[in-house]
PDB file of C-alpha atoms and ligand atoms in Angstrom:
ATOM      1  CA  UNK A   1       0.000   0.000   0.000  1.00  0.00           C
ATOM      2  CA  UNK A   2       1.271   3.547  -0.857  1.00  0.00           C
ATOM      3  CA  UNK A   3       1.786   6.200   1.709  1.00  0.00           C
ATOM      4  CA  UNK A   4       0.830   8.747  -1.093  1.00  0.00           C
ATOM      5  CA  UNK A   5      -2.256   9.946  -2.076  1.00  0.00           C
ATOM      6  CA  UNK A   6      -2.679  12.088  -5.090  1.00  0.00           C
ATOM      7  CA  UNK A   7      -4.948  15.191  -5.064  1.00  0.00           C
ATOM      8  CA  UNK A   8      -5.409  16.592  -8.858  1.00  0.00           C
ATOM      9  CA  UNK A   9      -5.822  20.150  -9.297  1.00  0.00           C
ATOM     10  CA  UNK A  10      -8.165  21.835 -11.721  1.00  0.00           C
ATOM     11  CA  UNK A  11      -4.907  22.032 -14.420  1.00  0.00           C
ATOM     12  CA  UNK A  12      -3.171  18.856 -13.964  1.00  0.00           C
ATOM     13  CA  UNK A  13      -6.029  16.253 -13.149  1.00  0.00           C
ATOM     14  CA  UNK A  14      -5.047  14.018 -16.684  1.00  0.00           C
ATOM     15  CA  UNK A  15      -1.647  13.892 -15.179  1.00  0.00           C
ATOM     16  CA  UNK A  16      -2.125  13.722 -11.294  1.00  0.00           C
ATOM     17  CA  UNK A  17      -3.910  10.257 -12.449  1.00  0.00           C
ATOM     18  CA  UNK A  18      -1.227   8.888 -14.298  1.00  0.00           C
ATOM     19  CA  UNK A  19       1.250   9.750 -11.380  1.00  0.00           C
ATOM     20  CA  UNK A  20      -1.348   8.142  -9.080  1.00  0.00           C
ATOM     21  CA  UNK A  21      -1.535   5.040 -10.864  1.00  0.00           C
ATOM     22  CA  UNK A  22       2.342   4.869 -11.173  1.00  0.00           C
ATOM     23  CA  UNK A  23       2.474   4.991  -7.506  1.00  0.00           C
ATOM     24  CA  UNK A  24       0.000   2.558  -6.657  1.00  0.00           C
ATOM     25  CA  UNK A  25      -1.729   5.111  -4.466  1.00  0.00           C
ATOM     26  CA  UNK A  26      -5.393   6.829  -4.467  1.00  0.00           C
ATOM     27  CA  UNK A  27      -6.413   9.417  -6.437  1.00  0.00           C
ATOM     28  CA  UNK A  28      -8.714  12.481  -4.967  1.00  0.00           C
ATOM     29  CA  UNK A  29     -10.409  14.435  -7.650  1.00  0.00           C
ATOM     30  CA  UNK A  30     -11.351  18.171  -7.093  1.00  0.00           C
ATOM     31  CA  UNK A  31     -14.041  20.424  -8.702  1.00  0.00           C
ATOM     32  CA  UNK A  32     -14.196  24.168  -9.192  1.00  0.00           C
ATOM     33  CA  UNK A  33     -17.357  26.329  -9.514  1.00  0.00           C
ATOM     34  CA  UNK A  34     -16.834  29.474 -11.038  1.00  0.00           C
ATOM     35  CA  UNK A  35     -19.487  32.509  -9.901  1.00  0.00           C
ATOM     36  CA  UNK A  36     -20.681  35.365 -12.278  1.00  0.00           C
ATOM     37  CA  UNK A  37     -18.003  37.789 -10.400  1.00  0.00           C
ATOM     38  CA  UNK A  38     -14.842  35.447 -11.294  1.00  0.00           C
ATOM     39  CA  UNK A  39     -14.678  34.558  -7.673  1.00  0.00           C
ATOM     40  CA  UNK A  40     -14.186  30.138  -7.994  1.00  0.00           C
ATOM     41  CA  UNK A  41     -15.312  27.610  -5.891  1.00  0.00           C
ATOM     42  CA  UNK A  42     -12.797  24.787  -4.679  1.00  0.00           C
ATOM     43  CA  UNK A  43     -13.552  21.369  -3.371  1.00  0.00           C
ATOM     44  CA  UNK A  44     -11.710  18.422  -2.523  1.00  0.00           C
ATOM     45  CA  UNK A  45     -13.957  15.666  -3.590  1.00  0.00           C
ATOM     46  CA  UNK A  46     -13.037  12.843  -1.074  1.00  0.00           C
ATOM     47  CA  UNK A  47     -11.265  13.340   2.299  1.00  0.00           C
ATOM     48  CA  UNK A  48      -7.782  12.164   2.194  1.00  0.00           C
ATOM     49  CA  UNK A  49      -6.786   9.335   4.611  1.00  0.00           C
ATOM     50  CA  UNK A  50      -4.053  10.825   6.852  1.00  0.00           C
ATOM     51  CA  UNK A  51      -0.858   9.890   4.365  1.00  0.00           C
ATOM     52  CA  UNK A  52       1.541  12.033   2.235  1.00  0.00           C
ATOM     53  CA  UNK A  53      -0.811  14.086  -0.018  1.00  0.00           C
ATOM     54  CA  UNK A  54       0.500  14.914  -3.112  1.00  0.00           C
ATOM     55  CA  UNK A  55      -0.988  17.857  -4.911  1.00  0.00           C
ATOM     56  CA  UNK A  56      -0.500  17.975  -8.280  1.00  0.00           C
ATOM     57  CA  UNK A  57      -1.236  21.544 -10.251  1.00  0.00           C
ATOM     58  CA  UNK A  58       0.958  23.072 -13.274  1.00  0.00           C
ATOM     59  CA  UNK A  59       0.464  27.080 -13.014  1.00  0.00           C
ATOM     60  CA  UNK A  60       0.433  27.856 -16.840  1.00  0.00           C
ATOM     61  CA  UNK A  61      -2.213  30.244 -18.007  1.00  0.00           C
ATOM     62  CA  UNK A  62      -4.835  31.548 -16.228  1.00  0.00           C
ATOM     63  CA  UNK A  63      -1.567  31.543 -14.599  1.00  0.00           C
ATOM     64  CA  UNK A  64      -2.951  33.633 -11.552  1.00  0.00           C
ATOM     65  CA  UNK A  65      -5.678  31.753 -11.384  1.00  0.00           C
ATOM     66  CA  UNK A  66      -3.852  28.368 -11.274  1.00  0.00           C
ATOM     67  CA  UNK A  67      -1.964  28.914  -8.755  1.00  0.00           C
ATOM     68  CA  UNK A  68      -4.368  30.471  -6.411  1.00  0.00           C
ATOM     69  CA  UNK A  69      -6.120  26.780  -6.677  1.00  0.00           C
ATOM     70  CA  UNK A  70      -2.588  25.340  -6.252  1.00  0.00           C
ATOM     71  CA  UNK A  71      -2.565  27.302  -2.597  1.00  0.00           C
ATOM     72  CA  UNK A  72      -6.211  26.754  -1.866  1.00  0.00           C
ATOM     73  CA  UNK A  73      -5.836  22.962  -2.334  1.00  0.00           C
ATOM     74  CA  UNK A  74      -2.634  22.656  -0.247  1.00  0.00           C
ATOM     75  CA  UNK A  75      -4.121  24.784   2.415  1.00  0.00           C
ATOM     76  CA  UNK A  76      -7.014  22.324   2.400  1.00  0.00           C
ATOM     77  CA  UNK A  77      -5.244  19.525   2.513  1.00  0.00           C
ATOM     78  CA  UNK A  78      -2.948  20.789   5.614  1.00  0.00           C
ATOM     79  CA  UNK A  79      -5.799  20.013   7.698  1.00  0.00           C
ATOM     80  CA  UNK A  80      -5.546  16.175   6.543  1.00  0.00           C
ATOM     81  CA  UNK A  81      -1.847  15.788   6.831  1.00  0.00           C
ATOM     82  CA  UNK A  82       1.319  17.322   8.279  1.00  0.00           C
ATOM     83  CA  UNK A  83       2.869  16.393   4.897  1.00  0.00           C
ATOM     84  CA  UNK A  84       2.102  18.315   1.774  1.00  0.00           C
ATOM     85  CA  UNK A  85       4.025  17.647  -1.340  1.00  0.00           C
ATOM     86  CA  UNK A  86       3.446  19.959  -4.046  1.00  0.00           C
ATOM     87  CA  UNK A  87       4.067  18.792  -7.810  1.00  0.00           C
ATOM     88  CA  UNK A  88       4.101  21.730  -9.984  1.00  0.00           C
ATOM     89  CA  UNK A  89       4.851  20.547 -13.640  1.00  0.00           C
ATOM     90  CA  UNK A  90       4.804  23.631 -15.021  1.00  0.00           C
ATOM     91  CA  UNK A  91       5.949  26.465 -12.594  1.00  0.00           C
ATOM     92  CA  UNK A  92       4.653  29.833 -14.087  1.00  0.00           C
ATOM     93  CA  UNK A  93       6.933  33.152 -13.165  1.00  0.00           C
ATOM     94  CA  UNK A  94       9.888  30.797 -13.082  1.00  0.00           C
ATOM     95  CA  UNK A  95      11.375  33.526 -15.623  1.00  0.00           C
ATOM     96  CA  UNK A  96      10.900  36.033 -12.644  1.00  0.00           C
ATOM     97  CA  UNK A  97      14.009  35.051 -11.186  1.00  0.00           C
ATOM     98  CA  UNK A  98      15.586  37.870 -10.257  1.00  0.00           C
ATOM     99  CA  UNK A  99      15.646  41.707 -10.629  1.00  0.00           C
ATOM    100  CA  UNK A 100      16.436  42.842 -14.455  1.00  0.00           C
ATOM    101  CA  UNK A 101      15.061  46.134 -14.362  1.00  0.00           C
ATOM    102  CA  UNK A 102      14.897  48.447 -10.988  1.00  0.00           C
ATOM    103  CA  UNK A 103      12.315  47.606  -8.850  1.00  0.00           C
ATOM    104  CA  UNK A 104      10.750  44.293 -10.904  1.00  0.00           C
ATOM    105  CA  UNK A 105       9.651  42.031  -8.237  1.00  0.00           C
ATOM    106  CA  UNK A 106      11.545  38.355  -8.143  1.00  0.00           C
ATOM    107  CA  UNK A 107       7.713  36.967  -8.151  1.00  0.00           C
ATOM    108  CA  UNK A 108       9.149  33.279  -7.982  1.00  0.00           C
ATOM    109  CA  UNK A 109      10.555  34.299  -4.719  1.00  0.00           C
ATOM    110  CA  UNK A 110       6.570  35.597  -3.760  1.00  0.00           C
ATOM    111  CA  UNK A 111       5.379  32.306  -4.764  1.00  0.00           C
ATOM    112  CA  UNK A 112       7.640  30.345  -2.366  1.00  0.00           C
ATOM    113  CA  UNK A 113       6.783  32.307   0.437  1.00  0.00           C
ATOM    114  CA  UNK A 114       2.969  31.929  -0.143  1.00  0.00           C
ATOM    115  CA  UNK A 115       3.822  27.896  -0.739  1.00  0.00           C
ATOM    116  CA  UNK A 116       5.330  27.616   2.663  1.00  0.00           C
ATOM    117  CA  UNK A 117       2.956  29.678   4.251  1.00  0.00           C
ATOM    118  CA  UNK A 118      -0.189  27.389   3.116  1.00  0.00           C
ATOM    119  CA  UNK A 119       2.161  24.474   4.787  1.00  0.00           C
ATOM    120  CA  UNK A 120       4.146  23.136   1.725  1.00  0.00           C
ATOM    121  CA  UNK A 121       6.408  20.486   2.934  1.00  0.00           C
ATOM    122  CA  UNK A 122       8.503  19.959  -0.736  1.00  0.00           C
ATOM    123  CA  UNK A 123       7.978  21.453  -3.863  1.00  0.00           C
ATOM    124  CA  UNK A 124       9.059  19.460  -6.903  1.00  0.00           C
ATOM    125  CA  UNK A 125       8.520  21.187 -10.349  1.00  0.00           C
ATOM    126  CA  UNK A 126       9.920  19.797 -13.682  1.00  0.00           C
ATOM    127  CA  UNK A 127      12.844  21.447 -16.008  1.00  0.00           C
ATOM    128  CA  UNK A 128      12.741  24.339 -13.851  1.00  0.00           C
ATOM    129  CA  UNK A 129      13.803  27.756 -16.211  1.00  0.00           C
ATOM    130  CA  UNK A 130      16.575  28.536 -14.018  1.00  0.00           C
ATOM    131  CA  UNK A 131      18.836  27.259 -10.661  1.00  0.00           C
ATOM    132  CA  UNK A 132      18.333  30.178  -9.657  1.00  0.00           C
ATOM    133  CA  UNK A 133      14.219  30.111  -9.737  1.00  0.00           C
ATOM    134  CA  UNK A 134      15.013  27.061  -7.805  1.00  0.00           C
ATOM    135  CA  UNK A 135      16.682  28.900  -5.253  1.00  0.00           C
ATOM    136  CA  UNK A 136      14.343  31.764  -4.677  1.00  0.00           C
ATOM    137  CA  UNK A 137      11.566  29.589  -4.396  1.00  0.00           C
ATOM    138  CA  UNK A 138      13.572  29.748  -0.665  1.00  0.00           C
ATOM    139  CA  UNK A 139      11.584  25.874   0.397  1.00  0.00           C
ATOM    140  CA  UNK A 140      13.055  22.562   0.207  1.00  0.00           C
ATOM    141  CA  UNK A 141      12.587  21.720  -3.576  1.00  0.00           C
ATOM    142  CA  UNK A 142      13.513  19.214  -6.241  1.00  0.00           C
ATOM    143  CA  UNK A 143      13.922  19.827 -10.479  1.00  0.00           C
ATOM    144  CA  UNK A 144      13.241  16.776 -12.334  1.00  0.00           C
ATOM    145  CA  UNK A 145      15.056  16.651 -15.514  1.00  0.00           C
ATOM    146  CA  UNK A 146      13.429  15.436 -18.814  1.00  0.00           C
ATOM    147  CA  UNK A 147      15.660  16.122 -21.132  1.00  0.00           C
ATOM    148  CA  UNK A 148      16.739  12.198 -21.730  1.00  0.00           C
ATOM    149  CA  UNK A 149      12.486  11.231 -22.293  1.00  0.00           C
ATOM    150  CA  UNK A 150      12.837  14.009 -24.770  1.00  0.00           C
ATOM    151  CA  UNK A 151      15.960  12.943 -26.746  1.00  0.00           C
ATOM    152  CA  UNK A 152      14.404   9.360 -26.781  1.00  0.00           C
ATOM    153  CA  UNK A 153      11.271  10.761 -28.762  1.00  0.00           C
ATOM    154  CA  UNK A 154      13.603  12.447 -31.171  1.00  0.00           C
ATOM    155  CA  UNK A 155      15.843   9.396 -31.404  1.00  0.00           C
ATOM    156  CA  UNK A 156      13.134   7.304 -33.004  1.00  0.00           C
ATOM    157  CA  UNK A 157      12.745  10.167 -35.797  1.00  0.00           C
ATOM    158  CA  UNK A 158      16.089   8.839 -37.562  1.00  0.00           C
ATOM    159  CA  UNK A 159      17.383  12.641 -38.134  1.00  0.00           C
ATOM    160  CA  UNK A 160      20.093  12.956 -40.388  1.00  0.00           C
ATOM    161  CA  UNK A 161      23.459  14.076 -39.129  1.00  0.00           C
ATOM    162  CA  UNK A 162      21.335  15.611 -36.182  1.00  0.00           C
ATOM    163  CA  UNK A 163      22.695  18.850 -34.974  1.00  0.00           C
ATOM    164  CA  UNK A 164      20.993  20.350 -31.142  1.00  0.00           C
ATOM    165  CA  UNK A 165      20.712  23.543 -30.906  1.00  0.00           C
ATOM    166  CA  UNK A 166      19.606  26.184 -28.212  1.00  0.00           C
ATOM    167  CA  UNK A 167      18.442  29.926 -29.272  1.00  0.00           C
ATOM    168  CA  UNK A 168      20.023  31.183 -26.217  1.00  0.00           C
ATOM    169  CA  UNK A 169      22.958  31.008 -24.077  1.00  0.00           C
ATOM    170  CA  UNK A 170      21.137  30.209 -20.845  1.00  0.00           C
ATOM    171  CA  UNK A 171      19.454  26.684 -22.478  1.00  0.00           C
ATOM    172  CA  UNK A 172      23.695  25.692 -23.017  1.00  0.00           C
ATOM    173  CA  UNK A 173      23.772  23.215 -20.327  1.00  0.00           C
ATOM    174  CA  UNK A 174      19.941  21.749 -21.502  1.00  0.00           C
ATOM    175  CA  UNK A 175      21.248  21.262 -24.739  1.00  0.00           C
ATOM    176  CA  UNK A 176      24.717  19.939 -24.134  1.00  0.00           C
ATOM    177  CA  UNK A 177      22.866  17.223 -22.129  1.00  0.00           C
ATOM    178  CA  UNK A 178      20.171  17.091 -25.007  1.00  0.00           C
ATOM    179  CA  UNK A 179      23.233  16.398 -27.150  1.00  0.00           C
ATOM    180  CA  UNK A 180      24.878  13.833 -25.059  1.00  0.00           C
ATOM    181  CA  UNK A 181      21.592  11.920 -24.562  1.00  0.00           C
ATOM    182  CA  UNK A 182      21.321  11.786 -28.452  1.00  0.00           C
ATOM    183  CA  UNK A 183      25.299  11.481 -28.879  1.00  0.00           C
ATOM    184  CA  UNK A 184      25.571  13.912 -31.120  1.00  0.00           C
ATOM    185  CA  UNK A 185      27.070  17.486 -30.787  1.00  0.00           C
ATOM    186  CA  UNK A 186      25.584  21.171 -29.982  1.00  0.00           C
ATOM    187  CA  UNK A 187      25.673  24.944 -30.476  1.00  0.00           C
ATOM    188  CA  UNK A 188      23.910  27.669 -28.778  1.00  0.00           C
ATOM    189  CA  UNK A 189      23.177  30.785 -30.719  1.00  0.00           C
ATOM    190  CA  UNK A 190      23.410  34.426 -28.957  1.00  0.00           C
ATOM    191  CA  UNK A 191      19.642  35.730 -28.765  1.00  0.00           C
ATOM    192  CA  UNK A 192      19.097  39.293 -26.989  1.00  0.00           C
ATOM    193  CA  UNK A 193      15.857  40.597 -25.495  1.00  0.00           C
ATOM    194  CA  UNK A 194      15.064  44.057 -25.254  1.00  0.00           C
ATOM    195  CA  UNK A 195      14.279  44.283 -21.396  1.00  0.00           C
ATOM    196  CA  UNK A 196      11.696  47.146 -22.363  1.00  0.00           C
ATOM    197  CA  UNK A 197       9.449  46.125 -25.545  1.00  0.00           C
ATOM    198  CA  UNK A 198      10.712  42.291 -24.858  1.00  0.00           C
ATOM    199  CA  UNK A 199      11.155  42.265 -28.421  1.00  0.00           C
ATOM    200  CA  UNK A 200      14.247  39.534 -30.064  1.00  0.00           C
ATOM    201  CA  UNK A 201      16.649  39.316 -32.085  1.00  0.00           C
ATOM    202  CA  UNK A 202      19.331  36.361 -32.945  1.00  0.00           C
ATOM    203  CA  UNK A 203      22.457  38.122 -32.938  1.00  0.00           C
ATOM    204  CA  UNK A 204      24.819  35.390 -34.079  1.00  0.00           C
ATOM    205  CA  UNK A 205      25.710  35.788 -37.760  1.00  0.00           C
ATOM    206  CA  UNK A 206      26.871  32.641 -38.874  1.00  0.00           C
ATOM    207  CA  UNK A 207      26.717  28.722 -37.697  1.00  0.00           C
ATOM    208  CA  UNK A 208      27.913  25.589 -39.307  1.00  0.00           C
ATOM    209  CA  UNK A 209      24.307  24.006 -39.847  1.00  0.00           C
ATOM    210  CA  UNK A 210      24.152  22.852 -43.605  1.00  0.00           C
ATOM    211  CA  UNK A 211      22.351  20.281 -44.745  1.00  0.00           C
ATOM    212  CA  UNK A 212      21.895  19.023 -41.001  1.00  0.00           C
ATOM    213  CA  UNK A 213      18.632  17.865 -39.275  1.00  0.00           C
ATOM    214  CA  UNK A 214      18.344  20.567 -36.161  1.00  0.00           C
ATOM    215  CA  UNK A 215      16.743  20.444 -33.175  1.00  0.00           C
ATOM    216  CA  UNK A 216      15.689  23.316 -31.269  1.00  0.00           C
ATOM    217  CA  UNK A 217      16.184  22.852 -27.801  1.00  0.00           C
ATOM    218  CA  UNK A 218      14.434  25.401 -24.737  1.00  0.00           C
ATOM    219  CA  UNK A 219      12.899  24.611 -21.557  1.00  0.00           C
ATOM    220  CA  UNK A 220       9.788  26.314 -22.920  1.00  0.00           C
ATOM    221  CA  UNK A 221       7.737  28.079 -25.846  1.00  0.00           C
ATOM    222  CA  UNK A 222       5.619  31.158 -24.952  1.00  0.00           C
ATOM    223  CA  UNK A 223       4.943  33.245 -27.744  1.00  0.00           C
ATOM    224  CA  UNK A 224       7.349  31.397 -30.144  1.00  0.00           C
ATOM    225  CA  UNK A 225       9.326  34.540 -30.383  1.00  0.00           C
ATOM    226  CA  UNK A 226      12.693  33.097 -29.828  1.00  0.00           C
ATOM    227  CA  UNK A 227      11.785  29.756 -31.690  1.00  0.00           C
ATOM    228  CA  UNK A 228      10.563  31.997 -34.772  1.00  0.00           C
ATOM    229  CA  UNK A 229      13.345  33.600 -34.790  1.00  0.00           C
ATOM    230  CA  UNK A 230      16.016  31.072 -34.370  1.00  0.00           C
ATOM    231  CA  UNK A 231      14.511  28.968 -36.989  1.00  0.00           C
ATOM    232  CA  UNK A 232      14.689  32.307 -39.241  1.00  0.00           C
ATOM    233  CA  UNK A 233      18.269  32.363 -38.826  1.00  0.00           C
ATOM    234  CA  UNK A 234      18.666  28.847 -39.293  1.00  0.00           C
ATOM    235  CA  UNK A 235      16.808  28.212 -42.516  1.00  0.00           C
ATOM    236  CA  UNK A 236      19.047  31.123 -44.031  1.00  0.00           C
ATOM    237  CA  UNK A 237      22.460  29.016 -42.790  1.00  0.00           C
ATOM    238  CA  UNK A 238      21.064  26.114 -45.495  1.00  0.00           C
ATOM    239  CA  UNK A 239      19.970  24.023 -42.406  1.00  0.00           C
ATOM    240  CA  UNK A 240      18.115  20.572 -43.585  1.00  0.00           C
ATOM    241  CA  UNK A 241      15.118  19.750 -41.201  1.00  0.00           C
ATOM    242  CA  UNK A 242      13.696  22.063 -38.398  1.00  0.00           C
ATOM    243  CA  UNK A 243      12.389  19.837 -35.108  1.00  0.00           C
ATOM    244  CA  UNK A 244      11.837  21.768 -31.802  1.00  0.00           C
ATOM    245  CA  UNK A 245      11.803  20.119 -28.470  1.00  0.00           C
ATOM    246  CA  UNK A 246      10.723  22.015 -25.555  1.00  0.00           C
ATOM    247  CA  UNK A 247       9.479  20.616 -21.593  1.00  0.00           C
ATOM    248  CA  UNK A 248       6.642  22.983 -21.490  1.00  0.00           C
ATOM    249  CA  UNK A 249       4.667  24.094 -24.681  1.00  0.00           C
ATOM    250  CA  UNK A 250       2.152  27.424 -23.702  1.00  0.00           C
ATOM    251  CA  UNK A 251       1.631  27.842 -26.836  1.00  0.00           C
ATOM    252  CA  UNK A 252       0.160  31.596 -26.613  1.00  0.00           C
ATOM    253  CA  UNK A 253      -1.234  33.290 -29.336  1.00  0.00           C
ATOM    254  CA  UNK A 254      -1.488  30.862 -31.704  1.00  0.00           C
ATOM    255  CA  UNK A 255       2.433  29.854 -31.089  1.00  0.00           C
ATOM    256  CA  UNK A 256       1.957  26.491 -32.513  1.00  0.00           C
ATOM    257  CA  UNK A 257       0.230  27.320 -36.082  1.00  0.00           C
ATOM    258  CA  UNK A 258       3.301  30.409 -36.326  1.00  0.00           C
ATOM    259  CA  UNK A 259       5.986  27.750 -35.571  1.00  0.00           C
ATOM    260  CA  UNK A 260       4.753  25.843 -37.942  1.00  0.00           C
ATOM    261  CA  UNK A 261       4.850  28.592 -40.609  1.00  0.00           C
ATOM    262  CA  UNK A 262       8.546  29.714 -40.257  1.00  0.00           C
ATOM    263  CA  UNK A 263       9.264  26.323 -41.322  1.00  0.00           C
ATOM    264  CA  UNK A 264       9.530  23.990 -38.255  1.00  0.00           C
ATOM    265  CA  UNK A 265       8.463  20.164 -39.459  1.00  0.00           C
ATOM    266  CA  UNK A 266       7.468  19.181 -36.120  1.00  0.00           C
ATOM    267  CA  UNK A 267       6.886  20.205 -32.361  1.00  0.00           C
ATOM    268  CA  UNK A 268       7.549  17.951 -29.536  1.00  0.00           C
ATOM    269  CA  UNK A 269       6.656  18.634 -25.666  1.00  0.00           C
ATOM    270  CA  UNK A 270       5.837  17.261 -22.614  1.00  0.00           C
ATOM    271  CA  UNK A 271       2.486  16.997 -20.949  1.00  0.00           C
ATOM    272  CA  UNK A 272       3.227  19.397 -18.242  1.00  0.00           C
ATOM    273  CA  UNK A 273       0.785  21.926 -20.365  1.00  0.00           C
ATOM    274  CA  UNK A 274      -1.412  19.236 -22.202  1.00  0.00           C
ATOM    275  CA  UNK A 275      -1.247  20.794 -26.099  1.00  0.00           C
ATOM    276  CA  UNK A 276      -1.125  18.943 -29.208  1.00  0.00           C
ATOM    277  CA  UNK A 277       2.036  18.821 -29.092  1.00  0.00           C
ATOM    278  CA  UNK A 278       2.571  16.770 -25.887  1.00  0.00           C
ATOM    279  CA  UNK A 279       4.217  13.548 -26.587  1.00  0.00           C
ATOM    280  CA  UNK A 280       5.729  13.041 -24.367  1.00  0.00           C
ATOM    281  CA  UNK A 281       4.603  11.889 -20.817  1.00  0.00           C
ATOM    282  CA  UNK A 282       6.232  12.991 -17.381  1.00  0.00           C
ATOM    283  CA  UNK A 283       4.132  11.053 -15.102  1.00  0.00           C
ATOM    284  CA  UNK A 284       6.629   7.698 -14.342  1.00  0.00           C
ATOM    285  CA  UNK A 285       9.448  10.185 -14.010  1.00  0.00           C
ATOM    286  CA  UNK A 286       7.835  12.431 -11.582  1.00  0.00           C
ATOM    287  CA  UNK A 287       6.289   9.312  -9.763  1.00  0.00           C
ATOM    288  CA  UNK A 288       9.795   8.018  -9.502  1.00  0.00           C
ATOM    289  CA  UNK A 289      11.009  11.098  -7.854  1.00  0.00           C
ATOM    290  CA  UNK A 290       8.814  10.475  -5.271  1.00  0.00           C
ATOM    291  CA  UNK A 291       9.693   6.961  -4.552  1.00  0.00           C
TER     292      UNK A 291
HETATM  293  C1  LIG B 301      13.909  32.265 -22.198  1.00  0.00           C
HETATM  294  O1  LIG B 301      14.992  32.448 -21.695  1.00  0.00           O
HETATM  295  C2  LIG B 301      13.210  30.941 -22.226  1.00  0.00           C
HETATM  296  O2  LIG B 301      14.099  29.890 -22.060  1.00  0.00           O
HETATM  297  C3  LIG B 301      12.416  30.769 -23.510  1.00  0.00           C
HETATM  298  O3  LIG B 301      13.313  30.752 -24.594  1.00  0.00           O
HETATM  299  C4  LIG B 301      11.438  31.899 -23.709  1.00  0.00           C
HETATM  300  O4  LIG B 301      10.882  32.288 -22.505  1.00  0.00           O
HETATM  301  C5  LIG B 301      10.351  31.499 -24.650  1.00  0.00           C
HETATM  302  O5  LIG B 301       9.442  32.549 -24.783  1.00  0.00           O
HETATM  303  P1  LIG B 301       8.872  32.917 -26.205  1.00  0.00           P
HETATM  304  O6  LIG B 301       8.303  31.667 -26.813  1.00  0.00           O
HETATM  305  O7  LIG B 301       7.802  33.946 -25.933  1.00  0.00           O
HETATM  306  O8  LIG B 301       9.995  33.485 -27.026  1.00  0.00           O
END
């Protein structure tokens, strides 16, 4: 018998499910109610037996929304159990990691505080955007890695003379492992973001790429902006096939459909933000993180 028992927020109840079943443990469903003035309705569907609860809610959008559920649910089930685990898939402001411009709030540290404060006990979130998110979540917390369930999807393609690549410097270290997973080699172009208009721009000028399969490596698409404009850049270097790989797809704005159109012949991501897209499912690695 497990000493888990899985709660499944609003966002994440396909996956929460899956994890469940991976752990041999019960699955609590909840329900929200939504009133004319926005205001929702939460309710745990079946009390917990006193156990390790394990809450499991992505925050992507209505990010705000998501993870006031994700604090309502843990707060709930504090009065079950002593020990709340909180699986966050997806962990929105991740990217608000630290202080670029005077007086920007570090909201990833915010949400930490508010996680403890409900009575978090462990917080573990998957291909986190930065260590340094990790760290000002400020609670004891674990990044699962799934880089190598990626790279097997892509192995299975048959690429030829496959070629990783990141659009930025920060996703080096993703795609070096990408790369070793997939024993092949890697380059990471130079991509700058106006701080202001958040407007990009790939300012490498030239990369070795011809008449190699690429694939696009980042820890997640919003708008498509950077993966637009990498594969831009890219195409004109005489690359051979486009792929893009990415942990969490948001998919905003009609990212996907946009992708597609720069020239991209196929998206792959994880179902940490269910999409078309997601092939590729986390549940037995985040089960196993908890065994
Ligand atoms: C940035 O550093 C991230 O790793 C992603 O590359 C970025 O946030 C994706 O956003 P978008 O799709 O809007 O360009």
């Amino acid at each position: 018998m497990s000493k888990y028992v899985v709660i499944g927020g609003n966002s994440s109840q396909g996956l929460a499910r899956k994890i469940a079943k991976k752990l041999k443990a019960g699955y609590v469903n909840t329900s929200t109610r939504t009133f004319p003035d926005g205001e929702s309705k939460i309710t745990i569907k079946k009390i917990p037996k006193k156990k390790i609860i394990v809450v499991v809610q992505s925050t992507f959008p209505p990010v705000d929304s998501n993870l006031l559920h994700l604090l309502s649910i843990i707060s709930q089930a504090r009065k079950y159990s002593s020990k709340i685990y909180a699986v966050i898939p997806y962990l929105g402001y991740a990217r608000q990691d630290r202080e670029f411009l005077d007086g920007e709030v570090v909201t990833v540290s915010v949400i930490g505080k508010m996680l403890k404060s409900v009575g978090t006990k462990k917080v573990i979130v998957v291909d986190i955007h930065s260590k340094l998110a990790l760290k000002q979540l400020g609670i004891s917390s674990e990044n699962v890695s799934v880089v190598s369930n990626l790279a097997n999807y892509i192995k299975k393609l048959k690429l030829k003379d496959p070629l990783v690549v990141s659009p930025d410097q920060g996703g080096k270290e993703r795609a070096g492992e990408f790369a070793d997973a997939l024993k092949t080699d890697f380059i990471a172009l130079k991509k700058h973001r106006d701080r202001k208009t958040g407007k990009i721009n790939i300012i490498t000028t030239k990369a070795s790429v011809k008449d190699r399969d690429l694939i696009l490596v980042d820890d997640m698409i919003s708008t498509g902006g950077s993966i637009i404009k990498a594969t831009q850049f890219l195409k004109k270097q005489k690359c051979r096939r486009v792929y893009v790989a990415c942990t969490h797809g948001l998919f905003v704005n009609g990212a996907e459909k946009k992708i597609k159109q720069a020239g991209v012949t196929q998206i792959i991501s994880t179902n940490t933000i269910p999409s078309n897209s997601s092939k590729v499912d986390v549940s037995k690695i985040l089960a196993e993180s908890l065994l």
